[in-house]
CSV table of C-alpha atoms and ligand atoms in Angstrom, one decimal:
chain,number,residue,atom,x,y,z
A,261,MET,CA,77.2,115.8,116.0
A,262,VAL,CA,80.0,113.7,117.4
A,263,GLN,CA,78.8,110.8,119.5
A,264,LYS,CA,80.8,108.7,122.0
A,265,MET,CA,81.0,104.9,122.4
A,266,ARG,CA,81.9,102.7,125.4
A,267,VAL,CA,83.8,99.5,125.2
A,268,GLN,CA,80.9,97.9,127.1
A,269,GLU,CA,78.9,98.1,123.9
A,270,ILE,CA,81.5,95.7,122.2
A,271,TRP,CA,81.1,93.2,125.1
A,272,GLU,CA,77.4,93.3,124.6
A,273,ALA,CA,77.8,92.8,120.9
A,274,ARG,CA,80.0,89.8,121.5
A,275,LYS,CA,77.2,88.1,123.5
A,276,ARG,CA,74.5,89.2,121.1
A,277,ILE,CA,76.1,88.0,117.9
A,278,ALA,CA,77.5,84.7,119.3
A,279,PRO,CA,74.7,82.5,118.0
A,280,LEU,CA,75.1,83.8,114.5
A,281,VAL,CA,78.8,84.7,114.1
A,282,HIS,CA,81.5,82.3,115.1
A,283,LYS,CA,84.9,83.3,116.5
A,284,THR,CA,87.5,83.3,113.7
A,285,PRO,CA,90.9,81.7,113.8
A,286,LEU,CA,94.1,83.6,114.5
A,287,ILE,CA,97.0,81.8,112.8
A,288,ARG,CA,100.7,82.4,113.1
A,289,SER,CA,102.3,82.8,109.7
A,290,PRO,CA,105.8,81.2,109.7
A,291,LEU,CA,106.4,82.6,106.2
A,292,LEU,CA,105.7,86.3,107.1
A,293,THR,CA,107.3,85.9,110.5
A,294,GLU,CA,110.5,84.8,108.7
A,295,GLN,CA,110.2,87.8,106.2
A,296,ALA,CA,109.5,90.4,108.9
A,297,GLY,CA,111.9,89.1,111.6
A,298,ARG,CA,109.1,89.3,114.2
A,299,PRO,CA,106.0,87.2,114.9
A,300,ILE,CA,103.2,87.8,112.4
A,301,TYR,CA,99.7,86.6,112.9
A,302,LEU,CA,96.7,86.6,110.5
A,303,LYS,CA,93.2,87.2,111.8
A,304,LEU,CA,91.2,85.2,109.3
A,305,GLU,CA,88.0,87.3,108.8
A,306,ASN,CA,87.8,85.8,105.4
A,307,VAL,CA,86.3,82.5,106.8
A,308,HIS,CA,82.9,84.0,107.7
A,309,ASP,CA,79.9,82.6,105.7
A,310,ILE,CA,80.0,85.6,103.3
A,311,GLY,CA,83.8,85.8,103.1
A,312,ALA,CA,84.2,89.1,105.1
A,313,PHE,CA,84.0,90.5,108.6
A,314,LYS,CA,80.9,92.6,107.9
A,315,VAL,CA,78.5,90.0,109.2
A,316,ARG,CA,79.6,91.0,112.7
A,317,GLY,CA,78.3,94.6,112.5
A,318,ALA,CA,75.2,93.6,110.5
A,319,ALA,CA,74.3,90.9,113.0
A,320,ASN,CA,74.7,93.2,116.0
A,321,LYS,CA,72.6,95.9,114.3
A,322,MET,CA,69.8,93.7,113.3
A,323,LEU,CA,69.7,91.8,116.6
A,324,SER,CA,69.3,95.1,118.3
A,325,LEU,CA,66.1,96.0,116.4
A,326,ASN,CA,62.8,95.6,118.2
A,327,ASP,CA,60.0,93.3,117.0
A,328,GLU,CA,58.2,96.1,115.3
A,329,GLU,CA,61.3,97.3,113.4
A,330,ARG,CA,62.2,93.7,112.4
A,331,LYS,CA,58.7,93.3,110.9
A,332,ARG,CA,59.1,96.4,108.8
A,333,GLY,CA,62.4,95.1,107.4
A,334,VAL,CA,65.8,96.6,106.6
A,335,THR,CA,67.5,98.1,103.6
A,336,THR,CA,70.9,99.0,102.2
A,337,TYR,CA,72.4,100.3,99.0
A,338,SER,CA,75.7,98.5,99.3
A,339,THR,CA,76.3,95.7,96.8
A,340,GLY,CA,79.6,94.8,98.2
A,341,ASN,CA,80.5,92.9,101.4
A,342,HIS,CA,78.1,95.0,103.5
A,343,GLY,CA,75.2,94.3,101.2
A,344,MET,CA,75.9,90.6,101.3
A,345,ALA,CA,76.2,90.7,105.1
A,346,VAL,CA,72.8,92.4,105.5
A,347,ALA,CA,71.1,89.9,103.1
A,348,PHE,CA,72.7,87.0,104.9
A,349,ILE,CA,71.9,88.0,108.4
A,350,ALA,CA,68.4,89.2,107.5
A,351,LYS,CA,67.6,85.8,106.0
A,352,LYS,CA,68.9,84.1,109.2
A,353,LEU,CA,66.6,86.2,111.3
A,354,GLY,CA,63.6,86.1,109.1
A,355,ILE,CA,63.8,89.8,108.4
A,356,GLU,CA,63.0,91.2,104.9
A,357,ALA,CA,66.0,92.8,103.3
A,358,ARG,CA,65.7,95.2,100.4
A,359,VAL,CA,68.9,96.1,98.5
A,360,CYS,CA,68.6,99.3,96.4
A,361,ILE,CA,71.1,99.4,93.5
A,362,SER,CA,71.8,101.4,90.4
A,363,ASN,CA,71.3,99.8,86.9
A,364,ARG,CA,75.1,99.8,86.6
A,365,VAL,CA,75.6,97.0,89.1
A,366,PRO,CA,76.8,93.9,87.2
A,367,LYS,CA,74.2,91.1,86.9
A,368,ALA,CA,76.5,88.6,88.7
A,369,LYS,CA,76.2,90.7,91.8
A,370,VAL,CA,72.5,91.1,91.5
A,371,ASP,CA,72.0,87.4,91.1
A,372,LEU,CA,74.2,86.7,94.2
A,373,LEU,CA,72.1,89.1,96.3
A,374,LYS,CA,68.9,87.5,95.1
A,375,ALA,CA,70.2,84.1,95.7
A,376,MET,CA,70.8,85.2,99.3
A,377,GLY,CA,67.2,86.0,99.6
A,378,ALA,CA,67.3,89.8,99.3
A,379,HIS,CA,64.8,91.8,97.3
A,380,VAL,CA,66.7,93.8,94.8
A,381,GLU,CA,65.3,97.2,93.8
A,382,ILE,CA,66.9,98.8,90.7
A,383,VAL,CA,66.7,102.6,91.0
A,384,GLY,CA,68.5,105.1,88.7
A,385,GLU,CA,72.0,105.4,87.4
A,386,SER,CA,74.1,105.9,90.4
A,387,GLN,CA,74.9,104.7,93.9
A,388,ASP,CA,73.7,108.1,95.1
A,389,ALA,CA,70.2,107.5,93.6
A,390,ALA,CA,70.2,104.1,95.3
A,391,GLY,CA,71.1,105.7,98.6
A,392,ILE,CA,68.4,108.3,98.3
A,393,ARG,CA,65.8,105.6,97.7
A,394,CYS,CA,66.9,103.8,100.9
A,395,TYR,CA,66.3,106.8,103.0
A,396,GLU,CA,63.0,107.3,101.3
A,397,LEU,CA,62.0,103.8,102.3
A,398,GLN,CA,63.0,104.6,105.9
A,399,ARG,CA,61.0,107.8,106.0
A,400,GLU,CA,57.9,106.5,104.3
A,401,TYR,CA,57.7,102.9,105.5
A,402,GLY,CA,59.8,102.8,108.6
A,403,ILE,CA,62.3,100.4,107.0
A,404,THR,CA,65.6,100.6,108.8
A,405,VAL,CA,68.7,101.6,106.8
A,406,ILE,CA,71.6,99.4,107.9
A,407,GLU,CA,74.6,101.8,107.7
A,408,PRO,CA,77.8,100.2,106.5
A,409,PHE,CA,80.1,101.8,109.1
A,410,ASP,CA,78.8,105.0,110.8
A,411,ASP,CA,76.5,103.3,113.3
A,412,ARG,CA,77.3,102.4,116.9
A,413,HIS,CA,75.9,98.8,116.7
A,414,VAL,CA,77.9,98.2,113.5
A,415,ILE,CA,81.1,99.6,115.0
A,416,ALA,CA,80.5,97.5,118.2
A,417,GLY,CA,80.0,94.4,116.0
A,418,GLN,CA,83.3,94.9,114.1
A,419,GLY,CA,85.0,95.7,117.5
A,420,THR,CA,84.4,92.1,118.6
A,421,ILE,CA,87.4,91.2,116.4
A,422,GLY,CA,89.5,93.2,118.9
A,423,LEU,CA,88.2,91.2,121.9
A,424,GLU,CA,89.1,88.0,120.1
A,425,LEU,CA,92.6,89.3,119.3
A,426,LEU,CA,93.2,90.1,123.0
A,427,GLU,CA,92.0,86.6,124.0
A,428,ASP,CA,94.2,84.7,121.6
A,429,LEU,CA,97.3,86.9,121.6
A,430,PRO,CA,97.6,88.8,124.9
A,431,ASP,CA,101.1,90.2,124.1
A,432,LEU,CA,99.9,91.7,120.8
A,433,ILE,CA,101.7,95.0,120.2
A,434,ASP,CA,100.8,96.1,116.6
A,435,VAL,CA,97.6,95.6,114.6
A,436,ILE,CA,97.2,96.3,110.9
A,437,VAL,CA,93.6,97.3,109.9
A,438,PRO,CA,92.3,97.9,106.4
A,439,LEU,CA,90.6,101.3,106.4
A,440,SER,CA,87.7,102.7,104.4
A,441,GLY,CA,84.7,104.2,106.2
A,442,GLY,CA,86.5,103.3,109.5
A,443,GLY,CA,83.9,101.1,111.2
A,444,LEU,CA,86.4,98.3,111.5
A,445,LEU,CA,89.2,100.4,112.8
A,446,SER,CA,86.9,102.3,115.2
A,447,GLY,CA,85.6,99.1,116.8
A,448,VAL,CA,88.9,97.3,116.9
A,449,GLY,CA,90.6,100.5,118.2
A,450,LEU,CA,88.1,101.0,121.0
A,451,ALA,CA,88.3,97.3,122.0
A,452,LEU,CA,92.1,97.1,122.0
A,453,LYS,CA,93.0,100.6,123.4
A,454,SER,CA,90.5,100.3,126.3
A,455,ASN,CA,92.4,97.2,127.4
A,456,SER,CA,96.0,97.9,126.3
A,457,PRO,CA,96.6,101.5,125.3
A,458,GLU,CA,100.2,100.6,124.2
A,459,ILE,CA,99.0,98.6,121.3
A,460,ARG,CA,99.6,100.5,118.1
A,461,ILE,CA,97.0,100.6,115.3
A,462,THR,CA,98.1,101.1,111.7
A,463,GLY,CA,95.4,101.8,109.1
A,464,VAL,CA,96.1,100.6,105.6
A,465,SER,CA,94.4,101.9,102.4
A,466,MET,CA,95.1,102.2,98.7
A,467,GLU,CA,96.9,105.3,97.4
A,468,GLN,CA,94.1,106.8,95.4
A,469,SER,CA,90.8,107.9,96.9
A,470,ALA,CA,91.6,107.1,100.5
A,471,VAL,CA,88.8,109.4,101.7
A,472,MET,CA,89.2,108.9,105.5
A,473,VAL,CA,92.9,109.7,105.3
A,474,GLU,CA,92.4,112.8,103.2
A,475,SER,CA,89.5,113.9,105.5
A,476,LEU,CA,91.7,113.5,108.6
A,477,LYS,CA,94.4,115.7,106.9
A,478,ALA,CA,91.8,118.3,106.1
A,479,GLY,CA,90.3,118.1,109.7
A,480,LYS,CA,86.8,117.4,108.4
A,481,PRO,CA,84.9,114.8,106.2
A,482,LEU,CA,85.5,115.4,102.5
A,483,GLU,CA,84.0,114.1,99.3
A,484,MET,CA,86.3,112.7,96.6
A,485,GLU,CA,86.2,111.1,93.2
A,486,GLU,CA,86.7,107.4,93.1
A,487,SER,CA,89.5,105.7,91.2
A,488,GLU,CA,89.9,102.1,90.1
A,489,THR,CA,91.7,100.0,92.6
A,490,LEU,CA,92.3,96.4,93.5
A,491,ALA,CA,91.1,97.2,97.0
A,492,ASP,CA,87.6,97.9,95.8
A,493,SER,CA,86.1,97.1,99.2
A,494,LEU,CA,87.9,100.2,100.5
A,495,LEU,CA,86.2,102.6,98.1
A,496,GLY,CA,83.4,104.9,99.2
A,497,GLY,CA,82.9,108.1,101.1
A,498,ILE,CA,82.7,108.6,104.9
A,499,GLY,CA,79.6,110.8,105.0
A,500,LEU,CA,79.8,114.6,105.3
A,501,ASP,CA,77.8,114.4,108.5
A,502,ASN,CA,79.9,111.6,110.0
A,503,LYS,CA,78.9,110.9,113.6
A,504,TYR,CA,81.3,108.3,114.9
A,505,THR,CA,84.1,107.0,112.7
A,506,PHE,CA,85.9,110.2,111.8
A,507,SER,CA,86.5,111.1,115.4
A,508,MET,CA,87.2,107.5,116.5
A,509,VAL,CA,89.7,106.8,113.7
A,510,GLU,CA,91.4,110.2,114.6
A,511,LYS,CA,91.6,109.0,118.2
A,512,TYR,CA,92.7,105.4,117.8
A,513,MET,CA,94.8,105.3,114.6
A,514,ASP,CA,98.5,105.7,115.4
A,515,ASP,CA,99.8,105.4,111.8
A,516,VAL,CA,98.4,105.1,108.3
A,517,LEU,CA,100.0,103.6,105.2
A,518,LEU,CA,98.8,104.1,101.7
A,519,ILE,CA,99.7,101.1,99.5
A,520,PRO,CA,100.4,101.5,95.8
A,521,GLU,CA,98.4,99.3,93.4
A,522,SER,CA,101.5,97.3,92.3
A,523,ARG,CA,102.2,96.3,95.9
A,524,ILE,CA,98.6,95.2,96.5
A,525,ALA,CA,98.8,93.1,93.4
A,526,HIS,CA,102.1,91.6,94.4
A,527,SER,CA,101.1,90.8,97.9
A,528,LEU,CA,97.9,89.2,96.8
A,529,ALA,CA,99.6,86.9,94.4
A,530,TYR,CA,102.5,86.2,96.8
A,531,MET,CA,100.0,85.0,99.4
A,532,VAL,CA,98.4,82.6,96.9
A,533,ASP,CA,101.8,81.4,95.7
A,534,LYS,CA,103.6,81.0,99.1
A,535,HIS,CA,100.8,80.8,101.6
A,536,ARG,CA,98.0,79.2,99.6
A,537,LEU,CA,95.6,81.8,100.9
A,538,ILE,CA,93.3,83.8,98.7
A,539,MET,CA,92.2,87.2,99.9
A,540,GLU,CA,90.8,90.3,98.3
A,541,GLY,CA,92.8,93.5,97.5
A,542,ALA,CA,91.5,95.3,100.6
A,543,ALA,CA,93.1,92.6,102.8
A,544,ALA,CA,96.2,92.4,100.8
A,545,THR,CA,97.1,96.0,101.7
A,546,GLY,CA,97.9,94.8,105.2
A,547,ILE,CA,100.2,92.1,103.8
A,548,ALA,CA,102.0,94.7,101.7
A,549,ALA,CA,102.7,96.7,104.8
A,550,VAL,CA,104.6,93.8,106.3
A,551,LEU,CA,106.3,92.5,103.2
A,552,ASP,CA,107.6,96.0,102.6
A,553,ASN,CA,108.8,96.4,106.2
A,554,LYS,CA,106.7,99.4,106.9
A,555,ILE,CA,106.0,98.5,110.6
A,556,HIS,CA,109.1,99.0,112.5
A,557,HIS,CA,108.5,101.2,115.5
A,558,GLN,CA,108.6,98.4,118.1
A,559,GLU,CA,109.2,94.7,118.6
A,560,GLY,CA,106.7,91.9,119.3
A,561,PRO,CA,103.8,90.3,117.6
A,562,ILE,CA,101.9,92.0,114.8
A,563,ALA,CA,98.3,90.9,113.8
A,564,ILE,CA,97.0,91.6,110.3
A,565,ILE,CA,93.3,91.6,109.9
A,566,ILE,CA,92.5,89.6,106.7
A,567,SER,CA,89.3,91.4,106.2
A,568,GLY,CA,87.8,89.5,103.3
A,569,GLN,CA,88.3,87.1,100.3
A,570,ASN,CA,85.7,88.3,97.8
A,571,ILE,CA,87.6,88.7,94.6
A,572,ASP,CA,86.7,87.4,91.2
A,573,ILE,CA,88.7,84.3,90.6
A,574,SER,CA,89.5,85.5,87.0
A,575,MET,CA,91.2,88.5,88.6
A,576,VAL,CA,93.3,86.2,90.9
A,577,LEU,CA,94.4,84.2,87.8
A,578,ASP,CA,95.3,87.4,86.0
A,579,LEU,CA,97.4,88.6,88.9
A,580,MET,CA,99.1,85.2,89.3
A,581,GLN,CA,100.0,85.3,85.6
A,582,LYS,CA,101.7,88.7,85.9
A,583,TYR,CA,103.4,87.7,89.1
A,584,THR,CA,104.8,84.5,87.6
A,585,ALA,CA,106.0,86.4,84.5
A,586,GLU,CA,107.8,89.0,86.8
A,587,LYS,CA,109.5,86.2,88.7
A,588,GLU,CA,111.0,84.6,85.6
B,797,PLP,C1,84.3,97.0,104.4
B,797,PLP,C2,85.6,96.4,104.3
B,797,PLP,C3,86.8,97.0,104.8
B,797,PLP,C4,86.8,98.4,105.4
B,797,PLP,O1,85.9,98.5,106.6
B,797,PLP,P1,85.5,100.0,107.0
B,797,PLP,O2,84.7,99.7,108.3
B,797,PLP,O3,84.6,100.6,106.0
B,797,PLP,O4,86.7,100.8,107.3
B,797,PLP,C5,88.0,96.4,104.7
B,797,PLP,N1,88.0,95.2,104.1
B,797,PLP,C6,87.0,94.6,103.6
B,797,PLP,C7,87.1,93.2,102.9
B,797,PLP,C8,85.7,95.2,103.7
B,797,PLP,O5,84.6,94.5,103.2
């Protein structure tokens, strides 16, 4: 069933998460401004403690739990930025976090989650098995599953980015938002369009396995095979029984751009070389949109949400080497 959200929920989230999640900087990029011929700003969501914006939604969700729910604990089956955000915020609030993972998850990730204080439970061979275990924990022990995007508190938390953008850049006219399950775009869209309906929102994703984009085309949530991508944080389904983000992305997203792997790679390396800024592939999709001049329907400032920086440094070095070789 489709559910509706109000912008008021984002204002409430802002107040609620303030003690745990700091406002992030919005910087003007002289380099990209020069390239694009219009002002380009970067919203640095990579500077959060865990290196990605997902702490906002996780904090808003967990702070909304009552004492009884907090005592029973929380669980998730994400090993990416959402899993880290859940572990991080749970620790801050003294809530027990249980991350269910498959035995395919690399040891480095497991160690990281453990170091953040999470209980890691290894179940089966696939992400699906891990997900099933999470819902079992919810049914049997009343442990709350913290959804990665399709939850009103999570969406409202991510939406606080939109409020900060309006504060820092009142004449903002275009926003570029990396898109996967759509919690980020839904929240930012609701915040921005409630205040300034003329702001255009462009979603960016990788070319292969952009599940939300394919689902919108089909008019209903789809399931798809996953392919390898540099934008690994954008992988994953949107849920066949999607409650919020499918309809919110449909409503708030004006345009969508699918970025080829080669351009994600180039943009990521370019930002290290010219901007001295490291970001992960998911965030580099937004840079590619600007470098390749894909946003040209109007004039005025563009903000790109630099959604995270969690990429293996060996991968960055690899990309830098290829980039340097191409330049020569
Ligand atoms: C989760 C994530 C996204 C996508 O957010 P959704 O709410 O799933 O659309 C983009 N970038 C990074 C770095 C992420 O971790």
